[in-house]
PDB file of C-alpha atoms in Angstrom:
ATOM      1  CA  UNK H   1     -23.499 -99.159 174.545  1.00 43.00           C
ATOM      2  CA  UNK H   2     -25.507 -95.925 173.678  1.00 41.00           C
ATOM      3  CA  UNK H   3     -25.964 -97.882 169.932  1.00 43.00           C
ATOM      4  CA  UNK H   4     -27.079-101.064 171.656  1.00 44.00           C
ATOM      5  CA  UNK H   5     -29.867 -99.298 173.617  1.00 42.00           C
ATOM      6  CA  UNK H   6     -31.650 -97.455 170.875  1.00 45.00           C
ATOM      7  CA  UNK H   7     -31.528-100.409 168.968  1.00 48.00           C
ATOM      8  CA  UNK H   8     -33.813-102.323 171.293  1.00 45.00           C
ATOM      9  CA  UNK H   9     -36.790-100.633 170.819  1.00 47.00           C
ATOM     10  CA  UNK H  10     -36.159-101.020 166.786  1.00 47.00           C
ATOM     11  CA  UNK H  11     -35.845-104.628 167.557  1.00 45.00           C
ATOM     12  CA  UNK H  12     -39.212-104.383 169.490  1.00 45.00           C
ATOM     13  CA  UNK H  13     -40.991-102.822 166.815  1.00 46.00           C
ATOM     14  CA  UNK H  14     -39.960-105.614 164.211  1.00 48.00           C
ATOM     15  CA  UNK H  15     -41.480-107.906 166.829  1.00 44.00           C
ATOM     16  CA  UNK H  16     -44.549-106.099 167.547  1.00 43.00           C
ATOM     17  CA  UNK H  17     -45.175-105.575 163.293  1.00 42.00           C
ATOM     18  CA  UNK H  18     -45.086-109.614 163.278  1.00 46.00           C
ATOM     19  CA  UNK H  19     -47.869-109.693 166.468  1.00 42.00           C
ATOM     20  CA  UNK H  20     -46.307-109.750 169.310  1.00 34.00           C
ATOM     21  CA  UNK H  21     -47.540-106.312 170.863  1.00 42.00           C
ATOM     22  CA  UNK H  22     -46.659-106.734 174.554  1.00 40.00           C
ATOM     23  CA  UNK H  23     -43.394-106.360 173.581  1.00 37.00           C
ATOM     24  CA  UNK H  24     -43.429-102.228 173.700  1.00 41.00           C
ATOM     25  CA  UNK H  25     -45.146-102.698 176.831  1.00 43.00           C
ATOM     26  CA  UNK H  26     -42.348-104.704 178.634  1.00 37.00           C
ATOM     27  CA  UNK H  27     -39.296-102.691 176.754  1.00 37.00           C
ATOM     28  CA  UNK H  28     -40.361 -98.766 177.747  1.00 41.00           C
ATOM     29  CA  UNK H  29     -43.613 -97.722 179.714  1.00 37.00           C
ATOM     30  CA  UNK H  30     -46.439 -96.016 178.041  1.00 38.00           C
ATOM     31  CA  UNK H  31     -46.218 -92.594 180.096  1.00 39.00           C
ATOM     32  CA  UNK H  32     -42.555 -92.056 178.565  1.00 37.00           C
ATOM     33  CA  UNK H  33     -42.250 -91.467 174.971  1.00 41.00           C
ATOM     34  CA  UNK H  34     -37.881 -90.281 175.007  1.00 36.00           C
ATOM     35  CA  UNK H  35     -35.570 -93.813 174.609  1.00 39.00           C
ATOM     36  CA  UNK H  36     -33.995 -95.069 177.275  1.00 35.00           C
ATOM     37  CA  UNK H  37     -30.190 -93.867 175.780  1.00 34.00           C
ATOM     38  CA  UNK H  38     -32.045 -90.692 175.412  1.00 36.00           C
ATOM     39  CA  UNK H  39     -33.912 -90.286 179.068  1.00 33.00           C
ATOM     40  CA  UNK H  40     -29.868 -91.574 181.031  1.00 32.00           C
ATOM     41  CA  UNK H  41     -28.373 -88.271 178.620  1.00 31.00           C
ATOM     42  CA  UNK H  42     -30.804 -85.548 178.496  1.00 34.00           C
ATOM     43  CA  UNK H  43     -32.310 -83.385 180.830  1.00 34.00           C
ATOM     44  CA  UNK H  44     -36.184 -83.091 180.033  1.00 35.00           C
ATOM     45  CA  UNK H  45     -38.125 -79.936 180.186  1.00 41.00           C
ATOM     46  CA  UNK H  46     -40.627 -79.339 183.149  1.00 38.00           C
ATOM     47  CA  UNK H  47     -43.580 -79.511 180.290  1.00 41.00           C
ATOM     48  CA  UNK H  48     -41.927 -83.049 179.083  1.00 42.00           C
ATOM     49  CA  UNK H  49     -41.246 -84.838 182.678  1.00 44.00           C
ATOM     50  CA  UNK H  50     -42.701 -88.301 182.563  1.00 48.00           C
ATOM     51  CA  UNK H  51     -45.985 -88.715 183.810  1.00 55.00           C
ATOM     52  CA  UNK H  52     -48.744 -91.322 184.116  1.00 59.00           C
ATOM     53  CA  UNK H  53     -50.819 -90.867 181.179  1.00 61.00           C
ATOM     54  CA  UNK H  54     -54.879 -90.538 181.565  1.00 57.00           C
ATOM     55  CA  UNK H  55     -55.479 -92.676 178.525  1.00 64.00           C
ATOM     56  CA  UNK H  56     -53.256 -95.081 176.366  1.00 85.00           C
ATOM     57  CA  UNK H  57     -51.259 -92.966 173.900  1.00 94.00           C
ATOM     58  CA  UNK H  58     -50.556 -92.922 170.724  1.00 95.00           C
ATOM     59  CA  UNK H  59     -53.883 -94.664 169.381  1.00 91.00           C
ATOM     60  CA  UNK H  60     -53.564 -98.062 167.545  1.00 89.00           C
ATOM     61  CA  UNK H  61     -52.286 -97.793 164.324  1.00 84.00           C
ATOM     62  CA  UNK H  62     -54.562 -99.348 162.059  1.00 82.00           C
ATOM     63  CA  UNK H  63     -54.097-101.373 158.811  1.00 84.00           C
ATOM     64  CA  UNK H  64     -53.363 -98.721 156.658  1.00 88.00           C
ATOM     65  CA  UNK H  65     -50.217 -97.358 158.943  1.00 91.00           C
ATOM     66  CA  UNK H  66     -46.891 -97.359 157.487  1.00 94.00           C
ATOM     67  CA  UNK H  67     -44.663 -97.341 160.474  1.00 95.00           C
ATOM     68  CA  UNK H  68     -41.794 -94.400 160.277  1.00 97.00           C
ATOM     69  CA  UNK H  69     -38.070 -95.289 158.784  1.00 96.00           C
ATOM     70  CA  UNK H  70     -37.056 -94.060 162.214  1.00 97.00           C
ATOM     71  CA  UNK H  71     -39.097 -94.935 164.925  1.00 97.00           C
ATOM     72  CA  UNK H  72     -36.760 -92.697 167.264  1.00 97.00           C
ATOM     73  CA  UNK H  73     -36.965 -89.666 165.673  1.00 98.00           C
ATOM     74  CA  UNK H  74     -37.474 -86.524 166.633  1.00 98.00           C
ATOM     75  CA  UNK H  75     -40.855 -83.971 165.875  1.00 98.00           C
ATOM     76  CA  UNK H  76     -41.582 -80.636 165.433  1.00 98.00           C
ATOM     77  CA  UNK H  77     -44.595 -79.167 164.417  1.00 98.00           C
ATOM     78  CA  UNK H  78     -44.899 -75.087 164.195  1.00 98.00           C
ATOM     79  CA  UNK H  79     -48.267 -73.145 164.170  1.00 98.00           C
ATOM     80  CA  UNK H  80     -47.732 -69.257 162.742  1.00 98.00           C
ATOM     81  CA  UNK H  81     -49.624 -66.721 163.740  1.00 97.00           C
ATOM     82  CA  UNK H  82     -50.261 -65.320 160.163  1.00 97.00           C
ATOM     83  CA  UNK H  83     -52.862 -62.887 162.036  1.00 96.00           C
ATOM     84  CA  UNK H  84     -53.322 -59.168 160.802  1.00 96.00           C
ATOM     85  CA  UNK H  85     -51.615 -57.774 163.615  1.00 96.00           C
ATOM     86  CA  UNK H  86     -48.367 -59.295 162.813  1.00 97.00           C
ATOM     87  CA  UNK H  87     -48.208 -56.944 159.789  1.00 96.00           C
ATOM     88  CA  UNK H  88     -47.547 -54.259 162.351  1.00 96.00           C
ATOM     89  CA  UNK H  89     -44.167 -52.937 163.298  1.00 95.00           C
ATOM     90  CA  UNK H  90     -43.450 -52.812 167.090  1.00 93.00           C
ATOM     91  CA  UNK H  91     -40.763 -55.141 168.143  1.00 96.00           C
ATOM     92  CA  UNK H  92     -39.488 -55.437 165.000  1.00 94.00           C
ATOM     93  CA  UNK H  93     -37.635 -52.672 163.788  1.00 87.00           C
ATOM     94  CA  UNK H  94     -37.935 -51.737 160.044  1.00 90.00           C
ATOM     95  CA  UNK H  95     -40.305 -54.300 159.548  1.00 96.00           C
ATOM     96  CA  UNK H  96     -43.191 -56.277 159.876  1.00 97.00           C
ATOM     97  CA  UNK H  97     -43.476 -58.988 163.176  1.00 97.00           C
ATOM     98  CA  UNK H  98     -44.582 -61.593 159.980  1.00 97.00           C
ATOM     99  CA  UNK H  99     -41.203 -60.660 158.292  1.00 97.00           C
ATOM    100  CA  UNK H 100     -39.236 -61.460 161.232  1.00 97.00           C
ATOM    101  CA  UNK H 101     -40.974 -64.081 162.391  1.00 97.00           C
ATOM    102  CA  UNK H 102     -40.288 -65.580 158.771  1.00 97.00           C
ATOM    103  CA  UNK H 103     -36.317 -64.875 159.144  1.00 97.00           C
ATOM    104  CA  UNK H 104     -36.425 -66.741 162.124  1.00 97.00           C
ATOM    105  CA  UNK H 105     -38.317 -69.724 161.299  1.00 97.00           C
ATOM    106  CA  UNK H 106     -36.101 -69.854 158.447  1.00 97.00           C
ATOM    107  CA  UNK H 107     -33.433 -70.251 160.256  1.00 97.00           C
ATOM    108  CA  UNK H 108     -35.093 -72.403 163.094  1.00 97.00           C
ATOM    109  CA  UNK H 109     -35.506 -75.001 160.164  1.00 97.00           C
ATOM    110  CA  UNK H 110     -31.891 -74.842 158.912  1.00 96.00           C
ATOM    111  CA  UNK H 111     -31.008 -75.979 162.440  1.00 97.00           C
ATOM    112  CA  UNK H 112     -33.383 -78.333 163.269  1.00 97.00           C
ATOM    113  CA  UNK H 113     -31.348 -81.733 162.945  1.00 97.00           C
ATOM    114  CA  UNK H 114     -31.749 -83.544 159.459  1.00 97.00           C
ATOM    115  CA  UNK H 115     -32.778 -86.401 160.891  1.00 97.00           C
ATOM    116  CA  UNK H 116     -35.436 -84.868 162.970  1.00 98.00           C
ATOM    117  CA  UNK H 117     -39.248 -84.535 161.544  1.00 98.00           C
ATOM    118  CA  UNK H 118     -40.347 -80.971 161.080  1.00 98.00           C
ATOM    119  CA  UNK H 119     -43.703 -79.532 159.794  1.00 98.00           C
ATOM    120  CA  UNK H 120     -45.652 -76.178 159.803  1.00 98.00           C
ATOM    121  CA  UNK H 121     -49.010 -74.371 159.057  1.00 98.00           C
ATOM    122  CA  UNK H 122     -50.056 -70.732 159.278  1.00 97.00           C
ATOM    123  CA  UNK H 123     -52.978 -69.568 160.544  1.00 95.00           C
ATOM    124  CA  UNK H 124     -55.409 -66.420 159.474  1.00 88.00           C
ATOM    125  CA  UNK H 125     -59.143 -66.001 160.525  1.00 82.00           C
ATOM    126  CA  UNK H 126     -60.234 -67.071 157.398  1.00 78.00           C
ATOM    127  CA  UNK H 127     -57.884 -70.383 157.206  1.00 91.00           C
ATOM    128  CA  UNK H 128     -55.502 -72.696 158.725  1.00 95.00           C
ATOM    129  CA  UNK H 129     -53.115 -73.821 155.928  1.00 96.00           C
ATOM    130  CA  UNK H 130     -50.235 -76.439 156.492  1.00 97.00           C
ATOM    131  CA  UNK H 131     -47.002 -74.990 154.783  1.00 97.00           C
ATOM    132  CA  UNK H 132     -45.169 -78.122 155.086  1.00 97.00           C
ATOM    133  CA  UNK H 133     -46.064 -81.943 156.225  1.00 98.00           C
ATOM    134  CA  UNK H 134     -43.918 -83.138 158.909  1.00 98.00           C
ATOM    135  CA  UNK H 135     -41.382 -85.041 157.397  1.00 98.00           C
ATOM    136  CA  UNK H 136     -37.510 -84.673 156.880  1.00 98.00           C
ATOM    137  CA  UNK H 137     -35.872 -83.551 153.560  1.00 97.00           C
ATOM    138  CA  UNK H 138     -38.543 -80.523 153.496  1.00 98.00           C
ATOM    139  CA  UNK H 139     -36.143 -77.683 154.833  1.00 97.00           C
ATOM    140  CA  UNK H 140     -35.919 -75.675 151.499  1.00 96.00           C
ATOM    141  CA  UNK H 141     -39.333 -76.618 150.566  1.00 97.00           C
ATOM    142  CA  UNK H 142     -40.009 -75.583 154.065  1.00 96.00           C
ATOM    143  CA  UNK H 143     -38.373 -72.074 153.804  1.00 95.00           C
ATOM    144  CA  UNK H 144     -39.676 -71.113 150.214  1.00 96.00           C
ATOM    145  CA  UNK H 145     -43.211 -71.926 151.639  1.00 96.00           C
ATOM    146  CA  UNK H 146     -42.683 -69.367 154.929  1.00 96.00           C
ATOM    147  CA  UNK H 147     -41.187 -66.585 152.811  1.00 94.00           C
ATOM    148  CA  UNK H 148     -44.813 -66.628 150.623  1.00 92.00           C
ATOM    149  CA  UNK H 149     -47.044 -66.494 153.881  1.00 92.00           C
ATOM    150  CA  UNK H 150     -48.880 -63.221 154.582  1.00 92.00           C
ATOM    151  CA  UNK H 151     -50.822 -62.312 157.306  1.00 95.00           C
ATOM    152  CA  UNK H 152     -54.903 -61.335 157.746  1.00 94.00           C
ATOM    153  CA  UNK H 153     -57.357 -60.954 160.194  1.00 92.00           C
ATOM    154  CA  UNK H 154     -57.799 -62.501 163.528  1.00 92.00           C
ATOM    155  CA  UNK H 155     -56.291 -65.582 165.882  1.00 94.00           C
ATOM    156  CA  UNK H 156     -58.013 -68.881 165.702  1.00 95.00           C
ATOM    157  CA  UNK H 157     -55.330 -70.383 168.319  1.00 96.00           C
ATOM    158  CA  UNK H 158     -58.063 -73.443 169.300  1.00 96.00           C
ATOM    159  CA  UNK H 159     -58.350 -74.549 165.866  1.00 96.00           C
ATOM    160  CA  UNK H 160     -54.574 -73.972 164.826  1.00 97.00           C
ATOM    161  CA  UNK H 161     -53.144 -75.900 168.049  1.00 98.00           C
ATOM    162  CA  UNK H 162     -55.928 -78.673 167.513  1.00 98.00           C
ATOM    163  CA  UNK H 163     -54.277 -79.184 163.710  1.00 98.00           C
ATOM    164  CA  UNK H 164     -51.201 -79.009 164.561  1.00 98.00           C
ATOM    165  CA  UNK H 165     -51.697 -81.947 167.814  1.00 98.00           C
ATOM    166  CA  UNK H 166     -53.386 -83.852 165.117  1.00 98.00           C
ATOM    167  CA  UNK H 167     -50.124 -83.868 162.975  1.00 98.00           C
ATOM    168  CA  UNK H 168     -48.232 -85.107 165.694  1.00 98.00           C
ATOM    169  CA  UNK H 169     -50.497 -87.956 167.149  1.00 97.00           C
ATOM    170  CA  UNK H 170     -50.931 -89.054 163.180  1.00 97.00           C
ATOM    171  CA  UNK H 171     -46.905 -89.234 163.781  1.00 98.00           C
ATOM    172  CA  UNK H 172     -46.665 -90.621 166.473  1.00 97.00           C
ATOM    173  CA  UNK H 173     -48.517 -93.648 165.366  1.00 96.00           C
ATOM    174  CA  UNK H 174     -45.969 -94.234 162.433  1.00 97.00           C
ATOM    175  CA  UNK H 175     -43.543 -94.034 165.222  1.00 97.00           C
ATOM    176  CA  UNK H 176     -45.304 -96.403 167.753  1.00 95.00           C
ATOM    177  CA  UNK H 177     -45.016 -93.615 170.648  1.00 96.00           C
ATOM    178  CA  UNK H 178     -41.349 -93.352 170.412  1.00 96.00           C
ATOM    179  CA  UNK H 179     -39.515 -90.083 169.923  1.00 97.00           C
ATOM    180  CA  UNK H 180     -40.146 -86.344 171.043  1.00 97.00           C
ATOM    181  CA  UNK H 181     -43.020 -84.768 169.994  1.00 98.00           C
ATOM    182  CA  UNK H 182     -42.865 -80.998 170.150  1.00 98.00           C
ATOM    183  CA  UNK H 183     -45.837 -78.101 169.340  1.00 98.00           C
ATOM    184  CA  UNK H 184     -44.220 -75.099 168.555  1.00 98.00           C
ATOM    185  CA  UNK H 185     -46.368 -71.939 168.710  1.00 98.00           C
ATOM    186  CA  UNK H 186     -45.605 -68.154 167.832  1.00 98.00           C
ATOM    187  CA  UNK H 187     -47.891 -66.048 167.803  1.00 97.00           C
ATOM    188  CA  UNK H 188     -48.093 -62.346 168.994  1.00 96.00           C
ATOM    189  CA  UNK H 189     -51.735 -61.938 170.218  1.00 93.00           C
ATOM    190  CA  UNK H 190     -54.528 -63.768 172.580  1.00 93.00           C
ATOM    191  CA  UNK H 191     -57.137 -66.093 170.673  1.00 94.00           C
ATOM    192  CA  UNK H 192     -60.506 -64.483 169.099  1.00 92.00           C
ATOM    193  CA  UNK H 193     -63.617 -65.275 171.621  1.00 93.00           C
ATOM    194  CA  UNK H 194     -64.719 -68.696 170.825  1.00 92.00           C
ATOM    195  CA  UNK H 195     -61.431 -69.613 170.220  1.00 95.00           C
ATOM    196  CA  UNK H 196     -59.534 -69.961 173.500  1.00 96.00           C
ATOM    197  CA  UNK H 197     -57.474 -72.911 172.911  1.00 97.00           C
ATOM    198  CA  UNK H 198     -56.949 -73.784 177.275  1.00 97.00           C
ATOM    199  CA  UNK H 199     -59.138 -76.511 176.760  1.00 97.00           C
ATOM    200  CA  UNK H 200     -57.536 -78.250 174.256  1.00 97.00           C
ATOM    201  CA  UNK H 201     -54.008 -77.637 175.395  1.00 98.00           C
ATOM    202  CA  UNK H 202     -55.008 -78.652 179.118  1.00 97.00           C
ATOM    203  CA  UNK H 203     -56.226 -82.275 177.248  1.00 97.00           C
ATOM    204  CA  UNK H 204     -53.561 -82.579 175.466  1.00 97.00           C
ATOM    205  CA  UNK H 205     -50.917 -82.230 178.641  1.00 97.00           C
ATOM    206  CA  UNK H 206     -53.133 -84.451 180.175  1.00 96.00           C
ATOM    207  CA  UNK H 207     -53.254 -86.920 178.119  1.00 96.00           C
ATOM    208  CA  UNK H 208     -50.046 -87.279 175.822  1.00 97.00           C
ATOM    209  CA  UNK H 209     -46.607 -86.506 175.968  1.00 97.00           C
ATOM    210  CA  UNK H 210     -46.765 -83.966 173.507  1.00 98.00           C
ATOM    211  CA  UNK H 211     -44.610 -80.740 174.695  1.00 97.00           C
ATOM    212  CA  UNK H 212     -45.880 -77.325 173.613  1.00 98.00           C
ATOM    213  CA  UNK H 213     -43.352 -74.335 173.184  1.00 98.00           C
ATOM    214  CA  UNK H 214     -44.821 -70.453 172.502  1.00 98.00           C
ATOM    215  CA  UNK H 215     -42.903 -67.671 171.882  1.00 98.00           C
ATOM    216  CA  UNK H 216     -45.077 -64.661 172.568  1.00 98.00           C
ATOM    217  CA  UNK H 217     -44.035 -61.700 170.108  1.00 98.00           C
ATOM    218  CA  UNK H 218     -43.951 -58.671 171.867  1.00 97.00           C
ATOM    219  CA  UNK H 219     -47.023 -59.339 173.841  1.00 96.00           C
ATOM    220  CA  UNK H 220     -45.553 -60.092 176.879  1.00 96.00           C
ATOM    221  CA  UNK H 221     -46.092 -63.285 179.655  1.00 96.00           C
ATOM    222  CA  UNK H 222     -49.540 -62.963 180.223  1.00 95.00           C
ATOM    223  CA  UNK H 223     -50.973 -65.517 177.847  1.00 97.00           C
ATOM    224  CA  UNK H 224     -53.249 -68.090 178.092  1.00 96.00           C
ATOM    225  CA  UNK H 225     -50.454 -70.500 176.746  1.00 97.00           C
ATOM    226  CA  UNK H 226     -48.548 -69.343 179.503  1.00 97.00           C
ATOM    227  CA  UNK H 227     -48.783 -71.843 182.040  1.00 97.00           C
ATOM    228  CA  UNK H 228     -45.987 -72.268 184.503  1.00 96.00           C
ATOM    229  CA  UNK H 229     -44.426 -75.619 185.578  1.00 95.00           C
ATOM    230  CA  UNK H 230     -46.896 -77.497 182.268  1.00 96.00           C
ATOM    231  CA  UNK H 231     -45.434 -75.670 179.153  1.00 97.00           C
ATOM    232  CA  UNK H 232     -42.763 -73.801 177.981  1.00 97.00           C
ATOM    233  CA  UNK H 233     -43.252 -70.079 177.273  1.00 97.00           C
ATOM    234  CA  UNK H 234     -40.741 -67.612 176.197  1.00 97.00           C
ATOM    235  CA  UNK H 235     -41.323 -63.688 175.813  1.00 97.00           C
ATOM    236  CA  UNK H 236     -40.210 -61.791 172.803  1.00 98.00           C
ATOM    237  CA  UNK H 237     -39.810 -58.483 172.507  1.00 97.00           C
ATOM    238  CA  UNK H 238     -36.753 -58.030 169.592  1.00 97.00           C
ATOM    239  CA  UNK H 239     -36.461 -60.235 166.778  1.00 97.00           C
ATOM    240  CA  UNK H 240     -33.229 -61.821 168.696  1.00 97.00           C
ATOM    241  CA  UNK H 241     -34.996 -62.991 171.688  1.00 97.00           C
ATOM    242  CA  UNK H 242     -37.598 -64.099 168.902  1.00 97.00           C
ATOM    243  CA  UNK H 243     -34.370 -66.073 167.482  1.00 97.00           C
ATOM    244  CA  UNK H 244     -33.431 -67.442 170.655  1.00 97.00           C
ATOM    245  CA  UNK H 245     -36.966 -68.973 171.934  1.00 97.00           C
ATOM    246  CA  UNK H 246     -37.394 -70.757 168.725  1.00 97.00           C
ATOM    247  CA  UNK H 247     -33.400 -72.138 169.483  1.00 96.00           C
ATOM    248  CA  UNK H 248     -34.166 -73.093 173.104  1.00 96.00           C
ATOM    249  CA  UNK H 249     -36.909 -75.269 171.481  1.00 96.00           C
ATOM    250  CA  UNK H 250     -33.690 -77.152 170.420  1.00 94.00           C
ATOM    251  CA  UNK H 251     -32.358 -77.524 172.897  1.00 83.00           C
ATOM    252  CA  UNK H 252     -32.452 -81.652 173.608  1.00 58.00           C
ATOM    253  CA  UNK H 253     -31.295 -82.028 170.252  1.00 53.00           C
ATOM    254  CA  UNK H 254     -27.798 -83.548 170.535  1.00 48.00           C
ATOM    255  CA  UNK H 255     -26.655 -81.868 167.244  1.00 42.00           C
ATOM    256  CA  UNK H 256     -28.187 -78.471 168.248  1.00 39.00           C
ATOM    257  CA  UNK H 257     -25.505 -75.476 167.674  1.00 43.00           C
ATOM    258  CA  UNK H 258     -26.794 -72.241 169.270  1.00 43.00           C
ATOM    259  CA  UNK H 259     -23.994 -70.120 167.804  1.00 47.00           C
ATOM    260  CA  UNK H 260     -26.586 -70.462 164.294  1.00 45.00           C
ATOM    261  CA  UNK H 261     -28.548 -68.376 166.023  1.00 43.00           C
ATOM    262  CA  UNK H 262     -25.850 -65.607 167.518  1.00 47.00           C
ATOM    263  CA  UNK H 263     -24.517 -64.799 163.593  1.00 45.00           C
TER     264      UNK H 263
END
């Protein structure tokens, strides 16, 4: 039965591709983007409850989108703080916060399920730079790409969240709105002035479906990413509980295995 479900909305996109687009409309409302076998099995997060959307989401794709293998897949898209302070020490033991932050993300990827899109970018004041497009397969690629990332200067969090939405609405699109979308941030500092990203995020709650996750390293709750009962924020003050926010993020993944993340 759980098979037969999630292939309906399959069937409706093969329907939709030859014209017929009121058929996502009549299979699964706009405001929810988690299949219906999905939404009967899973308990959703506060920050992903369904909820009446402000504006029609994903956009349209256009004629140059080339719909997703998997329209039901999963997505997660990190943002790393690659700021200067996260060459410092505190919370971290014998090493830098960037160094465990790395170890962790490693093994975040490792775990995230293989048939589940993941992608990442880093951030510094002088430049955001994607690591990894979201895709699947990309886990080693993924991993060699984290372990080269340093850290500089200050915290453009408006810019870095904005790139990393934009990564997941272009996906979202291939996957006509079906799937969870996920914004994973952590970071261990409040944005630069200019750069307060509350704006944006309070948009993007708003106005799409898209979760966001931040593990604050060693910095404590009070963080403008912080916002009770709309997103999901975890403190971190020891590279385990570092470990354990970025495995919580998994935690509506049906293959997820937290004992990964106890070794």
């Amino acid at each position: 039965m759980r098979t037969q479900k999630k292939m309906l909305p399959l069937l409706c996109a093969m329907i939709l591709v030859s014209g017929l687009a009121a058929c996502k409309d009549a299979q699964q409302p706009k405001q929810s983007n988690l299949p219906a076998a999905k939404a009967a099995s899973q308990t959703v997060p506060v920050a992903a409850a369904q909820k009446p959307l402000a504006l029609p989401w994903p956009p349209a794709p256009n004629g140059n989108t080339v719909l997703a293998p998997n329209l039901l897949a999963d997505n997660y898209y990190v943002v790393l703080d690659g700021s200067g302070s996260m060459l410092e020490r505190q919370c971290s033991g014998n090493q830098s916060k960037i160094e465990t932050a790395k170890n962790a993300l490693k093994e975040f990827a490792a775990s995230v399920p293989a048939d589940a899109n993941l992608g990442m970018l880093i951030f510094t004041d002088s430049q955001i730079r994607e690591l990894v497009p979201i895709g699947t397969g990309n886990r080693q690629q993924l991993a060699e790409q984290v372990q080269s990332a340093s850290a500089a200067g200050g915290t453009p969090l408006h810019e870095a969240i904005s790139a990393g939405y934009a990564q997941l609405e272009q996906q979202a699109m291939r996957q006509l709105g079906y799937g969870r979308y996920v914004l994973v941030v952590v970071t261990d500092g409040q944005a630069n002035p200019g750069h307060d990203p509350t704006e944006k995020v309070r948009w993007m709650l708003d106005n799409t479906p898209v979760e966001l996750h931040t593990i604050g390293f060693c910095i404590g709750t009070d963080h403008a990413l912080n916002m009770p009962g709309r997103t999901v924020y975890k403190a971190a003050d020891n590279p385990a509980a570092l470990r354990q926010g970025l495995a919580d993020v998994l935690a509506e993944a049906e293959t997820f295995d937290v004992a990964t993340f106890q070794q």
